[in-house]
Short mmCIF file of C-alpha atoms in Angstrom, two decimals:
data_model
loop_
_atom_site.label_atom_id
_atom_site.label_comp_id
_atom_site.label_asym_id
_atom_site.label_seq_id
_atom_site.Cartn_x
_atom_site.Cartn_y
_atom_site.Cartn_z
CA MET C 1 -13.63 -6.48 7.66
CA ILE C 2 -12.37 -9.49 6.13
CA GLN C 3 -15.06 -12.09 5.75
CA VAL C 4 -14.06 -15.69 6.23
CA LYS C 5 -16.41 -17.90 4.34
CA LEU C 6 -16.51 -21.32 5.90
CA THR C 7 -17.46 -23.90 3.29
CA ARG C 8 -17.37 -26.73 5.75
CA SER C 9 -21.03 -27.70 5.46
CA LYS C 10 -21.24 -27.36 1.74
CA SER C 11 -18.11 -28.88 0.26
CA GLY C 12 -17.62 -31.74 2.76
CA ILE C 13 -13.97 -31.23 2.98
CA ARG C 14 -12.32 -32.41 6.16
CA ARG C 15 -11.09 -29.54 8.30
CA SER C 16 -9.79 -30.09 11.71
CA TYR C 17 -10.92 -27.59 14.27
CA PHE C 18 -7.42 -27.72 15.77
CA VAL C 19 -5.92 -26.28 12.64
CA ASP C 20 -8.70 -23.86 12.35
CA PHE C 21 -7.91 -22.57 15.68
CA GLY C 22 -4.27 -22.35 14.97
CA ILE C 23 -4.81 -20.35 11.75
CA TYR C 24 -7.16 -17.99 13.54
CA LEU C 25 -4.69 -17.46 16.31
CA PHE C 26 -1.87 -16.79 13.87
CA LEU C 27 -3.92 -14.35 11.99
CA PHE C 28 -5.17 -12.59 15.11
CA LEU C 29 -1.54 -12.22 16.28
CA PHE C 30 -0.48 -11.07 12.91
CA GLY C 31 -3.32 -8.48 12.66
CA LEU C 32 -2.48 -7.29 16.13
CA PHE C 33 1.14 -6.85 15.00
CA MET C 34 0.11 -4.92 11.91
CA MET C 35 -2.18 -2.68 13.98
CA LEU C 36 0.45 -1.62 16.50
CA PRO C 37 1.76 1.49 14.71
CA MET C 38 -1.75 2.75 14.14
CA VAL C 39 -2.87 2.10 17.78
CA TYR C 40 0.31 3.90 18.84
CA ALA C 41 -0.26 6.86 16.64
CA VAL C 42 -3.74 7.33 17.85
CA SER C 43 -2.90 6.85 21.50
CA ASN C 44 0.06 9.24 21.15
CA ALA C 45 -2.24 11.96 19.72
CA PHE C 46 -4.31 11.83 23.02
CA LYS C 47 -1.23 11.96 25.31
CA PRO C 48 -0.32 15.08 27.20
CA LEU C 49 3.24 16.10 26.47
CA GLU C 50 4.64 14.91 29.75
CA GLU C 51 3.18 11.38 29.06
CA ILE C 52 4.76 11.16 25.63
CA TRP C 53 8.13 11.46 27.29
CA PHE C 54 7.23 9.44 30.41
CA PHE C 55 9.68 6.91 31.68
CA PRO C 56 9.33 3.97 31.55
CA PRO C 57 7.36 4.62 28.35
CA ARG C 58 3.71 3.65 28.08
CA PHE C 59 2.15 2.30 24.91
CA LEU C 60 -1.31 3.35 25.61
CA VAL C 61 -2.57 6.66 26.87
CA ASN C 62 -3.26 7.08 30.57
CA ASN C 63 -4.88 10.47 30.91
CA PRO C 64 -6.36 11.24 27.55
CA THR C 65 -6.48 14.87 26.61
CA MET C 66 -7.65 16.86 23.65
CA GLN C 67 -4.96 19.39 24.28
CA ASN C 68 -2.94 18.24 21.16
CA PHE C 69 -5.89 18.86 18.87
CA ARG C 70 -6.67 22.17 20.43
CA ASP C 71 -2.96 23.22 19.81
CA LEU C 72 -3.18 21.97 16.28
CA PHE C 73 -6.23 24.06 15.50
CA MET C 74 -4.68 27.04 17.09
CA ILE C 75 -1.52 26.72 15.10
CA MET C 76 -3.59 26.22 12.04
CA SER C 77 -5.82 29.18 12.49
CA ASP C 78 -3.02 31.72 12.08
CA SER C 79 -1.30 30.10 9.14
CA TRP C 80 -0.30 32.42 6.36
CA VAL C 81 -2.65 30.79 3.80
CA PRO C 82 -6.04 29.95 5.25
CA PHE C 83 -5.96 26.44 6.48
CA SER C 84 -9.12 25.60 4.49
CA ARG C 85 -7.08 26.21 1.38
CA TYR C 86 -4.78 23.37 2.12
CA VAL C 87 -7.78 21.09 2.75
CA PHE C 88 -9.36 22.09 -0.46
CA ASN C 89 -6.08 21.54 -2.36
CA THR C 90 -5.77 17.98 -1.03
CA VAL C 91 -9.37 17.17 -1.60
CA TRP C 92 -9.33 18.46 -5.09
CA ILE C 93 -6.09 16.53 -6.00
CA THR C 94 -7.41 13.38 -4.42
CA ALA C 95 -10.82 13.49 -6.02
CA ALA C 96 -9.79 14.57 -9.51
CA GLY C 97 -6.71 12.31 -9.55
CA THR C 98 -8.69 9.22 -8.29
CA ALA C 99 -11.54 9.77 -10.65
CA GLY C 100 -9.41 10.14 -13.71
CA HIS C 101 -7.19 7.29 -12.74
CA VAL C 102 -9.89 4.83 -12.16
CA VAL C 103 -11.64 5.63 -15.44
CA LEU C 104 -8.54 5.65 -17.59
CA ALA C 105 -7.16 2.51 -15.95
CA SER C 106 -10.44 0.60 -16.42
CA LEU C 107 -10.77 1.66 -20.03
CA CYS C 108 -7.21 0.74 -20.96
CA ALA C 109 -7.33 -2.63 -18.99
CA TYR C 110 -10.58 -3.57 -20.61
CA VAL C 111 -8.98 -3.27 -24.11
CA LEU C 112 -5.73 -4.92 -23.09
CA SER C 113 -7.42 -7.73 -21.31
CA LYS C 114 -10.41 -8.55 -23.68
CA HIS C 115 -9.43 -7.44 -27.16
CA LYS C 116 -6.92 -8.63 -29.66
CA PHE C 117 -4.85 -6.09 -31.61
CA PRO C 118 -1.36 -5.99 -32.91
CA GLY C 119 1.26 -4.96 -30.38
CA LYS C 120 -0.87 -5.75 -27.42
CA GLY C 121 1.68 -7.89 -25.68
CA LEU C 122 4.41 -5.23 -26.22
CA MET C 123 2.15 -2.50 -24.84
CA PHE C 124 1.29 -4.51 -21.78
CA SER C 125 4.84 -5.42 -20.94
CA MET C 126 5.80 -1.81 -21.37
CA VAL C 127 3.24 -0.98 -18.64
CA VAL C 128 4.55 -3.66 -16.38
CA LEU C 129 8.15 -2.66 -16.99
CA SER C 130 7.32 0.86 -16.26
CA LEU C 131 6.54 -0.24 -12.64
CA MET C 132 10.01 -1.28 -12.27
CA PHE C 133 11.86 2.02 -12.76
CA SER C 134 12.92 3.46 -9.54
CA GLY C 135 11.31 6.76 -9.02
CA ALA C 136 14.67 8.57 -8.64
CA VAL C 137 15.44 7.73 -12.30
CA THR C 138 12.32 9.43 -13.72
CA GLN C 139 12.45 12.52 -11.74
CA ILE C 140 14.44 14.62 -14.25
CA PRO C 141 12.57 13.55 -17.42
CA ASN C 142 9.41 14.00 -15.52
CA PHE C 143 10.20 17.54 -14.54
CA MET C 144 11.28 18.37 -18.07
CA ILE C 145 7.99 17.09 -19.45
CA ILE C 146 5.88 19.01 -16.85
CA ALA C 147 7.92 22.21 -17.46
CA LYS C 148 7.55 21.90 -21.38
CA LEU C 149 3.81 21.55 -20.84
CA GLY C 150 3.74 24.68 -18.75
CA TRP C 151 2.33 22.92 -15.81
CA VAL C 152 4.73 23.79 -13.20
CA ASP C 153 3.06 25.32 -10.21
CA THR C 154 -0.35 24.16 -11.26
CA TYR C 155 -2.59 21.41 -9.85
CA SER C 156 -2.26 19.58 -13.31
CA ALA C 157 1.32 18.79 -12.44
CA ILE C 158 0.16 16.42 -9.74
CA ILE C 159 -3.35 15.35 -11.04
CA VAL C 160 -2.62 14.53 -14.65
CA PRO C 161 0.41 12.17 -14.05
CA ALA C 162 -1.76 10.44 -11.41
CA PHE C 163 -4.24 9.50 -14.17
CA ALA C 164 -1.66 7.42 -15.94
CA SER C 165 -0.10 5.63 -13.02
CA SER C 166 0.61 2.17 -14.36
CA LEU C 167 -0.26 0.47 -11.03
CA GLY C 168 -4.00 0.84 -11.59
CA LEU C 169 -3.84 -0.31 -15.13
CA TYR C 170 -1.92 -3.43 -14.22
CA LEU C 171 -4.33 -4.24 -11.27
CA MET C 172 -7.39 -3.77 -13.47
CA LYS C 173 -6.02 -5.85 -16.12
CA GLN C 174 -5.15 -8.75 -13.83
CA PHE C 175 -8.61 -8.64 -12.29
CA MET C 176 -10.31 -8.50 -15.73
CA ASP C 177 -8.34 -11.59 -16.81
CA GLN C 178 -9.57 -13.42 -13.72
CA MET C 179 -13.14 -12.27 -13.30
CA ILE C 180 -14.75 -11.69 -16.64
CA PRO C 181 -15.37 -14.82 -18.67
CA ASP C 182 -14.98 -14.24 -22.51
CA ALA C 183 -18.31 -16.18 -22.98
CA VAL C 184 -20.21 -13.38 -21.33
CA LEU C 185 -18.82 -10.71 -23.54
CA GLU C 186 -19.34 -12.93 -26.43
CA SER C 187 -23.05 -13.41 -25.76
CA ALA C 188 -23.49 -9.64 -25.05
CA ARG C 189 -21.91 -9.05 -28.44
CA MET C 190 -24.32 -11.50 -30.09
CA ASP C 191 -27.28 -9.69 -28.48
CA GLY C 192 -26.01 -6.50 -30.18
CA ALA C 193 -24.73 -4.58 -27.27
CA SER C 194 -22.37 -1.82 -28.26
CA GLU C 195 -18.74 -1.97 -26.97
CA TRP C 196 -19.27 0.90 -24.53
CA ARG C 197 -22.36 -0.69 -23.21
CA ILE C 198 -20.58 -4.00 -22.66
CA PHE C 199 -17.84 -2.22 -20.84
CA TRP C 200 -20.06 -0.21 -18.70
CA THR C 201 -22.88 -2.49 -17.83
CA ILE C 202 -21.21 -5.90 -17.88
CA ALA C 203 -17.59 -5.66 -17.49
CA MET C 204 -17.33 -2.99 -14.81
CA PRO C 205 -19.87 -4.47 -12.40
CA MET C 206 -18.13 -7.82 -12.61
CA VAL C 207 -14.85 -6.23 -11.48
CA LYS C 208 -16.33 -4.17 -8.78
CA PRO C 209 -13.94 -5.45 -6.19
CA ALA C 210 -11.05 -4.53 -8.37
CA TRP C 211 -11.91 -0.81 -8.86
CA LEU C 212 -13.04 -0.55 -5.25
CA THR C 213 -9.56 -1.67 -4.31
CA LEU C 214 -8.07 0.72 -6.82
CA ILE C 215 -9.93 3.67 -5.38
CA ILE C 216 -8.56 2.85 -1.97
CA PHE C 217 -4.96 2.75 -3.48
CA SER C 218 -5.34 5.89 -5.38
CA ILE C 219 -6.98 7.89 -2.56
CA GLN C 220 -4.37 6.63 -0.12
CA GLY C 221 -1.59 7.70 -2.39
CA LEU C 222 -2.98 11.10 -3.41
CA TRP C 223 -4.23 12.05 0.04
CA GLY C 224 -0.67 11.72 1.26
CA THR C 225 0.68 14.02 -1.35
CA GLY C 226 3.29 16.22 0.40
CA ALA C 227 5.94 18.57 -0.61
CA ASN C 228 6.29 18.36 -4.40
CA HIS C 229 8.94 19.79 -6.52
CA PHE C 230 6.40 21.01 -9.10
CA ILE C 231 4.54 23.25 -6.63
CA GLN C 232 6.02 26.43 -5.34
CA SER C 233 3.16 28.73 -4.47
CA GLU C 234 2.01 28.35 -0.92
CA GLU C 235 -1.60 28.53 -2.02
CA LEU C 236 -1.26 25.24 -3.99
CA LYS C 237 0.37 23.28 -1.31
CA THR C 238 -1.34 20.31 0.25
CA LEU C 239 -2.57 19.39 3.72
CA ASN C 240 0.16 16.87 4.32
CA TYR C 241 2.76 19.51 3.63
CA ALA C 242 1.15 22.01 6.00
CA LEU C 243 0.82 19.43 8.73
CA SER C 244 4.38 18.29 8.31
CA GLN C 245 5.56 21.84 8.95
CA ILE C 246 4.23 21.36 12.41
CA LEU C 247 6.56 18.57 13.18
CA ALA C 248 9.37 20.83 12.14
CA GLY C 249 8.59 22.71 15.33
CA GLY C 250 10.65 20.17 17.19
CA ILE C 251 10.24 18.04 20.32
CA ALA C 252 7.56 20.37 21.90
CA ARG C 253 5.42 19.83 18.92
CA THR C 254 5.52 15.90 19.15
CA GLY C 255 1.92 15.78 20.54
CA THR C 256 0.57 18.14 17.93
CA GLY C 257 2.34 16.21 15.25
CA SER C 258 0.67 13.09 16.39
CA ALA C 259 -2.66 14.79 16.39
CA ALA C 260 -2.01 15.97 12.80
CA ALA C 261 -1.08 12.36 11.84
CA VAL C 262 -4.30 11.01 13.23
CA LEU C 263 -6.28 13.61 11.21
CA MET C 264 -4.39 12.59 8.06
CA MET C 265 -5.15 8.96 8.72
CA ILE C 266 -8.91 9.40 9.21
CA VAL C 267 -9.91 9.96 5.58
CA PRO C 268 -8.08 6.93 4.06
CA ILE C 269 -9.45 4.78 6.82
CA ILE C 270 -13.03 5.89 6.20
CA VAL C 271 -12.61 5.21 2.44
CA PHE C 272 -11.13 1.82 3.25
CA ILE C 273 -13.99 0.78 5.58
CA ILE C 274 -16.63 2.04 3.16
CA SER C 275 -15.22 0.28 0.08
CA GLN C 276 -14.38 -2.93 2.01
CA SER C 277 -17.98 -3.22 3.07
CA LYS C 278 -19.09 -2.65 -0.58
CA ILE C 279 -16.66 -5.40 -1.78
CA ILE C 280 -18.30 -7.86 0.62
CA GLU C 281 -21.75 -6.77 -0.51
CA THR C 282 -20.88 -7.60 -4.13
CA MET C 283 -19.57 -10.92 -3.07
CA SER C 284 -22.86 -11.94 -1.58
CA ALA C 285 -24.95 -10.29 -4.32
CA SER C 286 -23.13 -11.56 -7.32
CA GLY C 287 -23.93 -15.02 -8.40
CA MET C 288 -23.44 -14.54 -12.15
CA LYS C 289 -20.76 -16.89 -13.39
CA GLU C 290 -20.40 -19.03 -16.35
CA MET V 1 7.21 4.48 14.93
CA GLY V 2 10.62 5.69 15.79
CA HIS V 3 9.75 5.52 19.49
CA LEU V 4 9.66 1.63 19.59
CA PHE V 5 13.34 1.29 18.93
CA GLN V 6 14.42 4.60 20.13
CA GLN V 7 18.02 4.68 21.07
CA ASP V 8 17.76 5.95 24.57
CA ALA V 9 16.07 4.34 27.57
CA TYR V 10 12.89 6.07 26.48
CA GLY V 11 12.34 3.63 23.53
CA TYR V 12 9.88 0.84 24.11
CA ALA V 13 12.20 -2.01 23.25
CA ASN V 14 15.01 -0.67 25.27
CA ALA V 15 12.71 0.11 28.25
CA LEU V 16 11.35 -3.39 28.21
CA LEU V 17 14.80 -5.15 27.97
CA LEU V 18 16.18 -2.78 30.65
CA LYS V 19 13.27 -3.36 32.94
CA TYR V 20 13.67 -7.12 32.88
CA ASN V 21 17.51 -6.82 33.11
CA PHE V 22 18.31 -8.35 29.70
CA ILE V 23 20.54 -5.52 28.96
CA SER V 24 22.38 -3.02 31.24
CA SER V 25 22.52 -0.01 28.87
CA PRO V 26 20.24 1.03 26.05
CA ILE V 27 21.03 -0.37 22.66
CA LEU V 28 21.56 2.06 19.80
CA TRP V 29 19.19 0.18 17.49
CA PHE V 30 19.71 2.27 14.38
CA GLU V 31 23.41 2.96 14.87
CA ASN V 32 24.56 -0.51 15.54
CA PRO V 33 25.32 -2.44 12.31
CA LYS V 34 24.27 -5.63 14.14
CA TYR V 35 20.64 -4.62 14.36
CA MET V 36 20.16 -2.11 11.66
CA LEU V 37 19.34 -4.26 8.66
CA GLY V 38 17.02 -6.60 10.59
CA LEU V 39 15.05 -3.72 11.98
CA VAL V 40 14.74 -2.04 8.58
CA VAL V 41 13.34 -5.34 7.27
CA VAL V 42 10.75 -5.48 10.04
CA VAL V 43 9.60 -1.88 9.47
CA ALA V 44 9.55 -2.46 5.69
CA LEU V 45 7.33 -5.49 6.27
CA TRP V 46 5.16 -3.44 8.55
CA THR V 47 4.50 -0.84 5.95
CA SER V 48 4.43 -3.03 2.78
CA VAL V 49 1.85 -5.72 3.29
CA GLY V 50 -1.16 -3.42 2.54
CA THR V 51 -1.02 -3.27 -1.36
CA SER V 52 -0.90 -7.02 -2.22
CA PHE V 53 -3.14 -7.85 0.77
CA LEU V 54 -5.86 -5.64 -0.56
CA SER V 55 -5.64 -7.10 -3.97
CA PHE V 56 -5.62 -10.64 -2.53
CA ILE V 57 -8.79 -9.96 -0.66
CA ALA V 58 -10.48 -8.62 -3.77
CA GLY V 59 -9.10 -11.59 -5.73
CA LEU V 60 -10.55 -14.03 -3.32
CA GLN V 61 -13.94 -12.47 -3.86
CA GLY V 62 -13.60 -13.30 -7.53
CA ILE V 63 -13.23 -17.02 -7.10
CA ASP V 64 -16.14 -19.09 -8.19
CA ARG V 65 -17.58 -20.89 -5.10
CA SER V 66 -18.78 -23.76 -7.05
CA LEU V 67 -15.20 -24.69 -7.92
CA TYR V 68 -14.74 -25.83 -4.26
CA GLU V 69 -17.72 -28.09 -4.47
CA ALA V 70 -16.50 -29.56 -7.81
CA ALA V 71 -13.09 -29.98 -6.31
CA ALA V 72 -14.54 -31.84 -3.38
CA MET V 73 -16.29 -34.09 -5.76
CA ASP V 74 -13.10 -34.67 -7.61
CA GLY V 75 -11.40 -35.96 -4.55
CA VAL V 76 -9.76 -32.91 -2.96
CA ARG V 77 -9.61 -33.97 0.66
CA ASN V 78 -7.94 -31.40 2.81
CA ARG V 79 -7.54 -27.69 2.97
CA TRP V 80 -4.03 -27.64 1.63
CA GLN V 81 -5.09 -29.49 -1.49
CA GLU V 82 -7.95 -27.03 -1.70
CA LEU V 83 -5.53 -24.07 -1.42
CA TRP V 84 -3.07 -25.43 -3.87
CA TYR V 85 -5.46 -26.83 -6.52
CA VAL V 86 -8.40 -24.37 -6.34
CA THR V 87 -7.67 -21.08 -4.44
CA LEU V 88 -4.28 -20.25 -5.64
CA PRO V 89 -4.64 -21.14 -9.35
CA SER V 90 -7.86 -19.18 -9.41
CA MET V 91 -6.14 -16.05 -8.22
CA LYS V 92 -3.01 -16.25 -10.19
CA PRO V 93 -3.49 -12.81 -11.75
CA GLN V 94 -3.63 -11.25 -8.31
CA LEU V 95 -0.71 -13.30 -7.07
CA MET V 96 1.33 -11.96 -9.98
CA PHE V 97 0.21 -8.40 -9.14
CA GLY V 98 1.23 -8.93 -5.60
CA ALA V 99 4.56 -10.38 -6.63
CA VAL V 100 5.29 -7.48 -8.94
CA MET V 101 4.51 -5.02 -6.35
CA SER V 102 6.60 -6.70 -3.73
CA ILE V 103 9.56 -6.97 -6.16
CA THR V 104 9.41 -3.31 -7.10
CA GLY V 105 8.68 -2.34 -3.57
CA SER V 106 11.58 -4.17 -1.96
CA PHE V 107 14.19 -3.56 -4.65
CA GLY V 108 13.09 0.07 -4.56
CA ALA V 109 13.44 0.34 -0.73
CA GLY V 110 15.66 3.19 0.15
CA ALA V 111 13.60 6.04 1.75
CA ILE V 112 12.94 3.75 4.76
CA VAL V 113 16.55 3.26 5.40
CA THR V 114 17.28 6.96 5.21
CA ALA V 115 14.34 7.70 7.60
CA LEU V 116 15.44 5.12 10.11
CA CYS V 117 19.24 4.99 9.97
CA GLY V 118 20.16 8.18 8.19
CA MET V 119 22.11 8.67 4.99
CA PRO V 120 24.49 6.93 4.83
CA SER V 121 23.73 4.43 7.55
CA THR V 122 26.57 3.63 9.99
CA GLY V 123 29.27 1.58 8.21
CA TYR V 124 26.95 1.45 5.24
CA ALA V 125 25.38 -1.58 7.02
CA ALA V 126 21.84 -0.89 5.78
CA HIS V 127 22.81 0.70 2.41
CA THR V 128 20.47 -0.50 -0.34
CA ILE V 129 20.93 -0.22 -4.09
CA VAL V 130 18.61 2.77 -4.14
CA ASN V 131 20.56 4.46 -1.40
CA HIS V 132 23.72 3.93 -3.51
CA LEU V 133 21.87 5.46 -6.42
CA GLU V 134 20.83 8.42 -4.50
CA ASP V 135 24.31 8.92 -3.03
CA TYR V 136 25.82 9.01 -6.55
CA GLY V 137 23.01 10.71 -8.25
CA ALA V 138 21.74 13.39 -5.82
CA ILE V 139 24.88 13.94 -3.57
CA ARG V 140 27.96 13.33 -5.78
CA TYR V 141 26.36 14.23 -9.09
CA GLU V 142 28.07 11.37 -10.94
CA MET V 143 25.09 11.01 -13.25
CA GLY V 144 26.66 8.44 -15.50
CA TYR V 145 27.40 6.13 -12.74
CA ALA V 146 24.04 6.66 -11.16
CA SER V 147 22.32 5.88 -14.46
CA ALA V 148 24.37 2.69 -14.66
CA ILE V 149 23.16 1.76 -11.23
CA ALA V 150 19.49 2.43 -12.12
CA THR V 151 19.86 0.31 -15.36
CA VAL V 152 21.34 -2.57 -13.41
CA LEU V 153 18.60 -2.36 -10.87
CA PHE V 154 16.06 -2.29 -13.70
CA MET V 155 17.57 -5.49 -15.16
CA ILE V 156 17.55 -7.27 -11.71
CA MET V 157 13.89 -6.42 -11.31
CA ILE V 158 13.00 -7.76 -14.83
CA GLY V 159 14.89 -10.81 -14.08
CA THR V 160 13.23 -11.45 -10.76
CA ASN V 161 9.92 -10.67 -12.33
CA LYS V 162 10.44 -13.30 -14.98
CA LEU V 163 11.54 -15.85 -12.49
CA VAL V 164 8.46 -15.28 -10.27
CA GLN V 165 6.36 -15.67 -13.42
CA LYS V 166 7.92 -19.05 -14.10
CA LEU V 167 7.38 -20.12 -10.60
CA LEU V 168 3.77 -18.91 -10.53
CA ALA V 169 3.06 -21.06 -13.64
CA LYS V 170 3.83 -24.02 -11.51
CA VAL V 171 1.17 -23.24 -8.85
CA GLY V 172 -1.47 -25.83 -8.84
CA GLU V 173 0.39 -28.43 -10.85
#
């Protein structure tokens, strides 16, 4: 997924193959280490119950079975609220939250990065500083605001705050600083392009890797939305919440829980693969620089 | 995840160590103050690399390729110089983003300790600032003291942030 571009032939810089090999070996081992939990989760989902508690424990599955998934669907089919409702809730929260977040973050970041106005520095440092509050501190004020807005027990309580998450704004601002040369915007302005047009047809395509990355972050974060103190009605609860209830069933549900975890992992992974391939596409396609 | 360092002989680490006779009885990984903190660090690393990693990949795509050729012309000879004088300075904004994310992430670590070692951990050996905050805010309801902890934590983060900013300004010099 990560493309390594060797510039050996072009730049004429001396690179020893020995060090190359060492770096690749290190990266390979590191990647393997990072992958362990995922491999473990997937292989657990296919283990029959007696193999999950086998001694000595096995890392990989020996007799793969679909039993866990079958159990999962059986449990899900007689849930109080139809299971599809949980799926819809999560999909809706993820889609709406991500769309709003990416649009809002890009617009704000563009202005903060490429325009001059009084109080700009102050505003930006407020955004960065807001990243440093620990979540526990803002819980009570957050709840009060949502309650005053009358959003308790609605989708908006999760979706709208996600729009304004400062992480995306900060990410987009940093990328726009790096990737968009002022000269390009200048010349577009000379040619009479409107500010919106500059933003939409020039700035956004140039920072495509940034907003693709942001989409991954946002989907990953929102997809995992679990129990939430703003949501009380069962009809509004999310997939993650529904699946985590299965694990509450105790040791006998270990396998089913792993199957649920794998199902939860699939969507973010697909999003990640698609957007990563898109990022690499842009890299080979874009040649426009100063 | 929990299985790897599970406390009984069914955990992977214990099973391995038992099998090759390094130990004679299973180690209580998350109850023994000797191992707790180290293991929490490993698990935190495991879960934390993603964010800055992704932004670094995207940042690397934004580097102008011709800079490398220009650098080679200007006498950059090996890959360390290339890294230090071209790659890192070109992606300073992403480095800053990664740094801020790591700072907020690691100072804010608390849930992971609760998940692995319980709340509070044995002998408070893996107690973090955020655990302390939760202890006084959500269990003992001493809101004034909890707010003070949060404020101090906030100050520490700002300080670290400023420090990293200073350090990053030196990259490529």
